[in-house]
XYZ file of C-alpha atoms in Angstrom:
386
model
C 18.773 17.448 5.191
C 17.451 18.595 8.605
C 13.828 18.252 7.418
C 14.467 14.702 6.228
C 16.103 13.688 9.529
C 13.183 15.168 11.506
C 10.685 13.250 9.390
C 12.639 10.029 9.833
C 12.606 10.377 13.617
C 8.819 10.828 13.664
C 7.910 8.003 11.281
C 8.535 4.956 13.571
C 5.437 5.951 15.550
C 3.290 5.203 12.483
C 2.405 1.549 12.105
C -0.290 1.137 9.480
C -1.284 2.345 6.042
C -3.282 5.554 6.131
C -6.722 5.824 4.496
C -6.960 9.148 2.691
C -10.652 8.892 1.970
C -13.731 7.441 3.658
C -14.116 4.596 1.162
C -10.617 3.257 1.801
C -9.851 3.309 -1.928
C -7.081 5.896 -1.518
C -4.230 4.718 0.704
C -0.831 6.031 1.751
C 2.048 3.826 2.861
C 5.684 4.676 3.317
C 9.201 3.709 4.260
C 12.310 5.363 5.683
C 15.992 4.809 6.357
C 18.143 6.881 8.681
C 21.599 5.623 7.760
C 24.992 6.713 9.001
C 28.409 5.280 8.257
C 32.058 5.929 9.009
C 35.177 4.855 7.133
C 37.473 3.391 9.796
C 40.525 2.925 7.578
C 41.600 2.483 3.984
C 44.476 2.275 1.531
C 45.211 2.193 -2.172
C 47.936 0.505 -4.186
C 49.712 -0.570 -1.002
C 49.733 2.847 0.680
C 47.511 4.142 3.492
C 48.505 7.755 2.801
C 45.505 9.964 1.959
C 44.710 10.396 -1.724
C 42.098 12.110 -3.896
C 39.794 10.335 -6.321
C 37.681 12.674 -8.467
C 35.971 15.045 -5.977
C 36.455 12.816 -2.928
C 39.209 12.769 -0.342
C 40.172 9.188 0.441
C 40.327 6.744 2.196
C 36.715 6.479 0.994
C 34.090 4.022 -0.241
C 31.110 4.235 -2.571
C 27.993 2.560 -1.164
C 25.257 3.963 -3.426
C 26.428 3.957 -7.041
C 23.153 5.238 -8.492
C 23.235 8.396 -6.374
C 27.027 8.521 -5.785
C 26.781 8.044 -2.053
C 30.440 8.114 -1.018
C 31.782 8.038 2.554
C 35.083 9.799 3.271
C 37.258 8.963 6.296
C 38.123 12.546 7.078
C 34.420 13.415 7.519
C 33.819 10.865 10.299
C 30.188 9.826 10.704
C 28.062 10.847 7.713
C 24.259 10.628 7.681
C 23.656 12.442 4.401
C 24.684 9.801 1.859
C 21.868 7.224 2.047
C 19.152 8.506 4.395
C 15.731 8.857 2.757
C 12.001 8.845 3.280
C 9.413 7.682 0.737
C 5.652 7.518 0.440
C 3.457 5.515 -1.898
C -0.089 6.569 -2.748
C -2.473 4.081 -4.327
C -5.932 4.811 -5.721
C -8.278 1.942 -6.517
C -10.818 2.923 -9.146
C -12.309 -0.574 -9.254
C -11.340 -4.096 -8.108
C -9.301 -4.481 -11.324
C -7.982 -0.936 -11.978
C -5.677 1.181 -9.824
C -3.022 3.896 -10.004
C 0.114 4.066 -7.884
C 2.760 6.760 -7.353
C 5.857 6.629 -5.146
C 7.774 9.729 -4.089
C 11.174 9.613 -2.437
C 13.063 12.437 -0.729
C 16.788 11.676 -0.399
C 19.345 13.496 1.702
C 21.641 13.128 -1.329
C 20.290 13.228 -4.862
C 22.807 14.677 -7.365
C 20.403 14.020 -10.228
C 17.541 16.143 -8.913
C 18.961 18.203 -6.074
C 17.056 18.038 -2.779
C 13.549 17.872 -4.216
C 11.518 14.646 -3.994
C 11.585 12.429 -7.063
C 8.939 10.225 -8.622
C 10.424 6.729 -8.454
C 7.203 4.990 -9.504
C 4.088 6.225 -11.314
C 1.951 3.601 -13.019
C -1.508 2.169 -13.615
C -2.409 -1.466 -13.001
C -5.158 -3.433 -14.725
C -6.342 -7.025 -14.539
C -8.877 -8.570 -16.943
C -10.820 -9.862 -13.930
C -10.456 -10.051 -10.154
C -9.249 -13.665 -10.306
C -7.096 -13.262 -13.433
C -3.566 -14.685 -13.465
C -2.468 -11.775 -15.679
C -1.553 -8.261 -14.536
C -0.794 -5.387 -16.922
C 0.973 -2.166 -15.925
C 2.123 1.005 -17.705
C 4.095 4.028 -16.488
C 7.421 4.512 -14.686
C 9.100 1.656 -12.805
C 12.446 0.536 -11.455
C 14.149 -1.832 -13.892
C 13.827 -5.322 -12.298
C 17.419 -6.309 -12.989
C 18.090 -7.775 -9.568
C 16.219 -9.734 -6.947
C 15.831 -6.670 -4.696
C 15.397 -4.086 -7.476
C 11.730 -3.381 -6.768
C 12.399 -2.512 -3.133
C 16.079 -1.586 -3.116
C 15.366 1.527 -1.049
C 12.908 -0.120 1.329
C 15.585 -1.230 3.762
C 13.153 -2.985 6.098
C 12.597 -5.632 3.387
C 16.066 -7.194 3.606
C 18.589 -8.183 6.316
C 21.461 -5.774 5.501
C 21.873 -2.022 5.847
C 22.026 -2.136 2.011
C 22.297 -4.935 -0.578
C 25.891 -5.401 -1.726
C 27.062 -2.369 -3.768
C 29.338 -4.767 -5.674
C 26.143 -6.092 -7.280
C 23.527 -3.350 -6.940
C 24.090 -0.164 -8.890
C 24.055 0.924 -12.538
C 23.790 4.329 -14.222
C 20.180 3.777 -15.353
C 17.817 2.263 -12.779
C 14.327 3.140 -14.064
C 12.292 2.857 -17.237
C 9.203 4.406 -18.743
C 7.146 1.734 -20.440
C 4.926 -1.253 -19.777
C 5.050 -4.724 -18.316
C 2.918 -7.843 -17.992
C 3.105 -10.573 -15.374
C 1.504 -13.998 -15.085
C 1.233 -15.893 -11.822
C -0.228 -19.283 -10.973
C 0.108 -22.232 -8.639
C 1.939 -25.252 -10.016
C -0.622 -28.027 -9.759
C -1.493 -29.105 -6.236
C 1.975 -28.281 -4.906
C 3.067 -25.410 -2.678
C 5.044 -23.955 -5.575
C 3.948 -20.817 -7.383
C 5.384 -19.459 -10.614
C 5.576 -15.858 -11.769
C 6.631 -14.859 -15.275
C 7.110 -11.227 -16.282
C 8.107 -9.221 -19.339
C 8.814 -5.501 -19.680
C 9.753 -2.928 -22.317
C 10.526 0.790 -22.405
C 13.352 3.331 -22.273
C 14.935 5.960 -20.040
C 17.231 8.958 -20.597
C 19.037 10.924 -17.904
C 20.897 14.136 -18.561
C 24.111 14.717 -16.619
C 23.967 11.219 -15.169
C 25.581 11.274 -11.711
C 27.061 7.770 -11.965
C 29.036 8.574 -15.109
C 29.642 12.266 -14.446
C 30.888 12.083 -10.869
C 32.419 8.615 -10.522
C 34.058 8.043 -13.893
C 34.396 11.066 -16.174
C 33.948 14.373 -14.222
C 32.665 15.813 -17.507
C 28.820 16.078 -17.648
C 27.676 12.844 -19.285
C 24.231 11.941 -20.564
C 23.086 8.338 -20.599
C 20.198 6.651 -22.370
C 18.889 3.103 -22.402
C 16.472 2.535 -25.272
C 14.671 -0.456 -26.775
C 14.624 -2.150 -23.382
C 13.153 -5.645 -23.585
C 13.405 -7.987 -20.608
C 11.855 -11.000 -19.010
C 12.062 -13.014 -15.813
C 10.667 -16.177 -14.336
C 10.580 -17.108 -10.670
C 9.287 -19.989 -8.578
C 8.881 -20.210 -4.815
C 7.196 -22.320 -2.175
C 7.557 -20.116 0.867
C 10.951 -21.632 1.717
C 12.910 -21.654 -1.510
C 12.860 -18.881 -4.085
C 14.534 -19.057 -7.495
C 14.619 -16.348 -10.156
C 16.176 -16.014 -13.622
C 16.286 -12.786 -15.639
C 17.503 -11.598 -19.012
C 17.285 -8.117 -20.515
C 18.659 -6.361 -23.587
C 18.772 -2.671 -24.457
C 20.736 -0.159 -26.550
C 22.880 2.301 -24.604
C 24.059 5.726 -25.679
C 26.416 7.618 -23.350
C 27.631 10.991 -24.588
C 29.335 14.241 -23.644
C 28.638 17.576 -25.320
C 30.982 20.512 -25.774
C 30.020 23.831 -27.439
C 33.290 23.780 -29.396
C 34.010 20.113 -29.950
C 30.444 18.942 -30.391
C 29.196 15.582 -29.089
C 31.582 12.810 -28.070
C 30.111 9.295 -27.740
C 31.413 6.849 -25.161
C 29.034 4.289 -26.636
C 26.364 4.965 -29.250
C 23.251 2.857 -29.656
C 25.296 -0.062 -28.301
C 23.453 -3.405 -27.928
C 23.746 -4.557 -24.307
C 22.691 -7.722 -22.492
C 22.227 -8.295 -18.753
C 21.541 -11.746 -17.266
C 21.042 -12.870 -13.699
C 19.952 -15.721 -11.462
C 19.175 -15.789 -7.749
C 18.491 -18.564 -5.256
C 17.277 -17.855 -1.740
C 16.155 -19.904 1.239
C 14.281 -18.936 4.396
C 13.832 -22.157 6.400
C 13.121 -22.248 10.110
C 15.871 -19.998 11.487
C 18.245 -20.121 8.543
C 18.602 -17.556 5.748
C 20.575 -18.000 2.546
C 20.771 -15.228 -0.057
C 22.586 -15.564 -3.369
C 22.710 -13.810 -6.717
C 24.885 -14.034 -9.830
C 24.720 -11.518 -12.699
C 26.539 -10.712 -15.916
C 26.618 -7.521 -18.010
C 27.723 -7.788 -21.648
C 28.448 -4.933 -24.043
C 30.589 -6.350 -26.811
C 31.378 -4.999 -30.285
C 34.733 -6.304 -31.611
C 34.694 -4.016 -34.676
C 34.599 -0.967 -32.361
C 36.982 -2.372 -29.775
C 34.195 -2.555 -27.160
C 34.461 -5.404 -24.673
C 32.628 -4.271 -21.542
C 31.811 -7.389 -19.562
C 31.077 -7.309 -15.823
C 30.589 -10.361 -13.647
C 29.160 -9.833 -10.167
C 27.751 -11.992 -7.386
C 26.844 -12.255 -3.703
C 26.158 -15.024 -1.201
C 25.036 -14.587 2.392
C 24.148 -16.875 5.306
C 22.204 -15.757 8.357
C 20.473 -17.190 11.414
C 17.490 -15.797 13.245
C 17.592 -15.639 17.053
C 14.199 -14.218 17.902
C 14.406 -10.523 17.072
C 18.108 -10.732 16.139
C 19.462 -11.824 12.717
C 23.269 -11.951 12.389
C 24.574 -12.604 8.877
C 27.780 -13.044 6.895
C 27.833 -12.016 3.221
C 30.496 -12.139 0.530
C 30.229 -10.148 -2.686
C 32.436 -9.346 -5.651
C 32.511 -7.887 -9.140
C 35.081 -7.786 -11.898
C 35.503 -6.752 -15.516
C 37.123 -9.095 -18.014
C 39.086 -6.537 -20.026
C 42.016 -4.313 -19.120
C 42.228 -2.152 -17.188
C 40.532 -4.530 -14.768
C 38.009 -3.011 -12.365
C 37.386 -5.429 -9.517
C 36.356 -5.544 -5.875
C 35.790 -8.179 -3.186
C 33.874 -7.487 0.029
C 33.224 -9.360 3.291
C 30.241 -8.153 5.338
C 29.131 -8.854 8.901
C 25.667 -7.546 9.645
C 23.228 -7.671 12.550
C 19.513 -6.847 12.317
C 17.449 -6.182 15.424
C 13.677 -5.943 15.028
C 13.136 -3.981 18.224
C 9.774 -2.441 17.288
C 6.851 -3.293 15.036
C 7.735 -2.380 11.437
C 11.092 -1.018 12.605
C 14.579 -2.508 12.626
C 18.009 -1.368 13.773
C 20.943 -2.634 11.718
C 24.685 -2.569 12.328
C 27.083 -3.590 9.578
C 30.860 -3.911 9.137
C 32.262 -4.066 5.591
C 35.819 -5.050 4.685
C 36.301 -4.226 1.006
C 39.373 -4.927 -1.123
C 39.982 -3.041 -4.382
C 41.397 -5.485 -6.926
C 41.327 -2.994 -9.811
C 44.335 -2.600 -12.064
C 44.101 1.072 -12.902
C 47.201 3.243 -13.483
C 45.715 5.684 -10.953
C 44.290 5.277 -7.450
C 40.632 4.241 -7.561
C 38.434 4.002 -4.419
C 40.907 1.627 -2.789
C 40.493 -0.749 0.159
C 38.247 0.274 3.026
C 36.741 -0.765 6.344
C 33.289 0.745 6.891
C 31.015 0.721 9.929
C 27.321 1.458 9.231
C 24.283 1.943 11.450
C 20.723 2.304 10.188
C 17.174 2.570 11.524
C 14.763 1.371 8.830
C 11.027 0.856 8.796
C 7.689 1.003 7.030
C 4.336 2.562 7.813
């Protein structure tokens, strides 16, 4: 953790991509987030008395579902739940062929310990320099959401983090291939991008399932992934629609009892739409998604509905914003949450921003036990790129 914090303090001095060879065909870029947060107060099922959920002492709040970044009130300010530093290395072999790898070192990574992980590793090819088609193969983040591709590049969006009510699933990457097609729409300012992807991903002892829901080591696998998206934008308005299907297998193994399946080769569908505006000084961000995993013969009815909408205004280097987010399941026991967020971004240096955020989150779940509960969270983050 100390090495990561030292690196994060040094990075703001770097402003441009670094050429790693004389030809300029090998480049290094990077990003960082030094994030701290403190739970100010919280309660569960009408009581503010401290309680325990799984391994955490509450009042508490989960802000990074993929890596189980949970803030606990009794620990005060915590800087080890979301802070990270990442680098991306790109090698251009020709004007139409390149290879890219992205490494991220996180202060908290229950899946891989403290060692850096390979978030991206892929090759890119175009039939010609001016081709509308781009083909890629390797490891990628699954583009489920509008901010999926740069979820951990905090400088790219106005908040400390995109709403956890929307962003966060047990599997967040895939090994496979994708193709995209981009072109201008006639003589207008509108451009269209269509993309399709396929692949699979398996993670042993998945932190999301193991730590948050089951406590028993749980493996998770998404196979036969097939997804597509289409987006249009004109520099002011940006619209995106996405649909993806896959088969999920989540299982727990015991030397005596054998393998227990939570779901096995279960067909799953995820759909989403987003609409954003960046006009003059005004910002509007919105996203609506739906997760469906339904099999009546097996009694499976896992349906999640989640959404966010935010409005901001830019005053020079300052961008205050209000955002509302929520998610809910449709079957009992209901898991549900609603969150109001006030955030302020200050671009005080080139490629560097300071963000302050206040979250008021209400737990609407109907579990027979205390879940994460209500919480009020204050977050501060320095985020940038180089």
